[in-house]
PDB file of C-alpha atoms in Angstrom:
ATOM      1  CA  UNK Q   1       1.053 -38.848  -3.622  1.00  0.00           C
ATOM      2  CA  UNK Q   2       1.160 -35.085  -3.158  1.00  0.00           C
ATOM      3  CA  UNK Q   3      -0.284 -32.253  -5.219  1.00  0.00           C
ATOM      4  CA  UNK Q   4       1.363 -28.875  -5.368  1.00  0.00           C
ATOM      5  CA  UNK Q   5      -0.496 -25.788  -6.558  1.00  0.00           C
ATOM      6  CA  UNK Q   6       1.760 -22.876  -7.448  1.00  0.00           C
ATOM      7  CA  UNK Q   7      -0.045 -19.571  -8.030  1.00  0.00           C
ATOM      8  CA  UNK Q   8       1.330 -16.352  -9.505  1.00  0.00           C
ATOM      9  CA  UNK Q   9      -0.935 -13.311  -9.064  1.00  0.00           C
ATOM     10  CA  UNK Q  10      -0.619  -9.973 -10.869  1.00  0.00           C
ATOM     11  CA  UNK Q  11      -2.767  -6.851 -10.792  1.00  0.00           C
ATOM     12  CA  UNK Q  12      -2.854  -6.842 -14.603  1.00  0.00           C
ATOM     13  CA  UNK Q  13      -3.941  -9.836 -16.630  1.00  0.00           C
ATOM     14  CA  UNK Q  14      -1.348 -12.302 -17.824  1.00  0.00           C
ATOM     15  CA  UNK Q  15      -0.932 -12.530 -21.576  1.00  0.00           C
ATOM     16  CA  UNK Q  16      -2.210 -15.991 -22.558  1.00  0.00           C
ATOM     17  CA  UNK Q  17       0.139 -16.303 -25.544  1.00  0.00           C
ATOM     18  CA  UNK Q  18       3.112 -15.416 -23.344  1.00  0.00           C
ATOM     19  CA  UNK Q  19       2.095 -18.068 -20.800  1.00  0.00           C
ATOM     20  CA  UNK Q  20       1.724 -20.625 -23.605  1.00  0.00           C
ATOM     21  CA  UNK Q  21       5.247 -19.728 -24.755  1.00  0.00           C
ATOM     22  CA  UNK Q  22       6.589 -20.150 -21.208  1.00  0.00           C
ATOM     23  CA  UNK Q  23       4.852 -23.534 -20.953  1.00  0.00           C
ATOM     24  CA  UNK Q  24       6.380 -24.660 -24.233  1.00  0.00           C
ATOM     25  CA  UNK Q  25       9.872 -23.508 -23.276  1.00  0.00           C
ATOM     26  CA  UNK Q  26       9.754 -25.015 -19.780  1.00  0.00           C
ATOM     27  CA  UNK Q  27       8.106 -28.313 -20.704  1.00  0.00           C
ATOM     28  CA  UNK Q  28      11.289 -30.200 -21.590  1.00  0.00           C
ATOM     29  CA  UNK Q  29      12.932 -30.409 -18.164  1.00  0.00           C
ATOM     30  CA  UNK Q  30       9.752 -31.868 -16.660  1.00  0.00           C
ATOM     31  CA  UNK Q  31       9.339 -34.654 -19.212  1.00  0.00           C
ATOM     32  CA  UNK Q  32      10.527 -37.873 -17.615  1.00  0.00           C
ATOM     33  CA  UNK Q  33      11.395 -36.144 -14.314  1.00  0.00           C
ATOM     34  CA  UNK Q  34      11.745 -38.749 -11.586  1.00  0.00           C
ATOM     35  CA  UNK Q  35       8.818 -38.741  -9.171  1.00  0.00           C
ATOM     36  CA  UNK Q  36       6.706 -36.258 -11.150  1.00  0.00           C
ATOM     37  CA  UNK Q  37       3.495 -37.834 -12.409  1.00  0.00           C
ATOM     38  CA  UNK Q  38       2.281 -34.724 -14.223  1.00  0.00           C
ATOM     39  CA  UNK Q  39       2.447 -30.962 -14.391  1.00  0.00           C
ATOM     40  CA  UNK Q  40       0.002 -28.522 -15.908  1.00  0.00           C
ATOM     41  CA  UNK Q  41       0.367 -24.872 -16.823  1.00  0.00           C
ATOM     42  CA  UNK Q  42      -2.908 -22.979 -16.340  1.00  0.00           C
ATOM     43  CA  UNK Q  43      -4.405 -19.518 -16.562  1.00  0.00           C
ATOM     44  CA  UNK Q  44      -7.202 -18.542 -14.191  1.00  0.00           C
ATOM     45  CA  UNK Q  45     -10.503 -17.448 -15.654  1.00  0.00           C
ATOM     46  CA  UNK Q  46      -9.967 -13.884 -14.417  1.00  0.00           C
ATOM     47  CA  UNK Q  47      -6.583 -13.747 -16.172  1.00  0.00           C
ATOM     48  CA  UNK Q  48      -4.727 -12.324 -13.173  1.00  0.00           C
ATOM     49  CA  UNK Q  49      -3.565 -15.712 -11.879  1.00  0.00           C
ATOM     50  CA  UNK Q  50      -1.246 -18.138 -13.607  1.00  0.00           C
ATOM     51  CA  UNK Q  51      -1.192 -21.521 -11.929  1.00  0.00           C
ATOM     52  CA  UNK Q  52       0.954 -24.604 -12.199  1.00  0.00           C
ATOM     53  CA  UNK Q  53      -0.277 -27.869 -10.766  1.00  0.00           C
ATOM     54  CA  UNK Q  54       2.016 -30.782 -10.041  1.00  0.00           C
ATOM     55  CA  UNK Q  55       1.296 -34.329  -8.934  1.00  0.00           C
ATOM     56  CA  UNK Q  56       4.271 -36.059  -7.344  1.00  0.00           C
ATOM     57  CA  UNK Q  57       4.442 -39.754  -6.502  1.00  0.00           C
ATOM     58  CA  UNK Q  58       6.703 -38.997  -3.558  1.00  0.00           C
ATOM     59  CA  UNK Q  59       6.019 -36.219  -1.038  1.00  0.00           C
ATOM     60  CA  UNK Q  60       9.708 -35.650  -0.256  1.00  0.00           C
ATOM     61  CA  UNK Q  61      10.558 -35.112  -3.937  1.00  0.00           C
ATOM     62  CA  UNK Q  62       7.594 -32.801  -4.339  1.00  0.00           C
ATOM     63  CA  UNK Q  63       8.518 -30.653  -1.377  1.00  0.00           C
ATOM     64  CA  UNK Q  64      12.261 -30.605  -2.057  1.00  0.00           C
ATOM     65  CA  UNK Q  65      11.762 -29.458  -5.650  1.00  0.00           C
ATOM     66  CA  UNK Q  66      10.627 -25.989  -4.576  1.00  0.00           C
ATOM     67  CA  UNK Q  67      13.928 -24.521  -3.390  1.00  0.00           C
ATOM     68  CA  UNK Q  68      14.486 -20.806  -2.815  1.00  0.00           C
ATOM     69  CA  UNK Q  69      16.614 -20.801  -5.971  1.00  0.00           C
ATOM     70  CA  UNK Q  70      13.696 -22.171  -8.006  1.00  0.00           C
ATOM     71  CA  UNK Q  71      11.266 -19.701  -6.416  1.00  0.00           C
ATOM     72  CA  UNK Q  72      13.567 -16.811  -7.346  1.00  0.00           C
ATOM     73  CA  UNK Q  73      13.871 -18.128 -10.905  1.00  0.00           C
ATOM     74  CA  UNK Q  74      10.130 -18.517 -11.507  1.00  0.00           C
ATOM     75  CA  UNK Q  75       9.444 -15.126  -9.942  1.00  0.00           C
ATOM     76  CA  UNK Q  76      11.600 -13.667 -12.715  1.00  0.00           C
ATOM     77  CA  UNK Q  77       9.884 -15.748 -15.395  1.00  0.00           C
ATOM     78  CA  UNK Q  78       6.326 -14.891 -14.336  1.00  0.00           C
ATOM     79  CA  UNK Q  79       6.983 -11.395 -12.993  1.00  0.00           C
ATOM     80  CA  UNK Q  80       5.332 -12.213  -9.664  1.00  0.00           C
ATOM     81  CA  UNK Q  81       6.327 -14.293  -6.639  1.00  0.00           C
ATOM     82  CA  UNK Q  82       4.475 -17.588  -6.245  1.00  0.00           C
ATOM     83  CA  UNK Q  83       2.386 -18.903  -3.435  1.00  0.00           C
ATOM     84  CA  UNK Q  84       2.873 -22.628  -2.991  1.00  0.00           C
ATOM     85  CA  UNK Q  85       0.228 -24.948  -1.542  1.00  0.00           C
ATOM     86  CA  UNK Q  86       0.916 -28.599  -0.753  1.00  0.00           C
ATOM     87  CA  UNK Q  87      -2.139 -30.846  -1.043  1.00  0.00           C
ATOM     88  CA  UNK Q  88      -2.603 -34.379   0.223  1.00  0.00           C
ATOM     89  CA  UNK Q  89      -4.081 -36.356  -2.678  1.00  0.00           C
ATOM     90  CA  UNK Q  90      -6.479 -38.861  -1.163  1.00  0.00           C
ATOM     91  CA  UNK Q  91      -7.850 -40.172  -4.456  1.00  0.00           C
ATOM     92  CA  UNK Q  92      -6.851 -39.951  -8.088  1.00  0.00           C
ATOM     93  CA  UNK Q  93      -8.527 -40.807 -11.401  1.00  0.00           C
ATOM     94  CA  UNK Q  94      -6.330 -41.092 -14.482  1.00  0.00           C
ATOM     95  CA  UNK Q  95      -8.159 -41.584 -17.758  1.00  0.00           C
ATOM     96  CA  UNK Q  96      -5.154 -40.863 -19.971  1.00  0.00           C
ATOM     97  CA  UNK Q  97      -4.543 -44.545 -20.711  1.00  0.00           C
ATOM     98  CA  UNK Q  98      -8.199 -45.322 -21.492  1.00  0.00           C
TER      99      UNK Q  98
END
């Protein structure tokens, strides 16, 4: 399993309602996506960072998803280029089925 943290940083605060709209509009393609366990759309407490967190069952799928084409596309959507961090998930708790 691999986690991927994608961070968009602006000098001005992101508009929370605009980020919620983006999350709603972009949710569909991720539902049922092969290899993707979950994805979250988040806003940092300071408001200047929007973050997306992914958990992939397969490292290769997780890494190959973030193409230059996708990076260019999300830069346009968020108005800032992302930084992408790949994280080795060594343990995982999932209470969603409880």
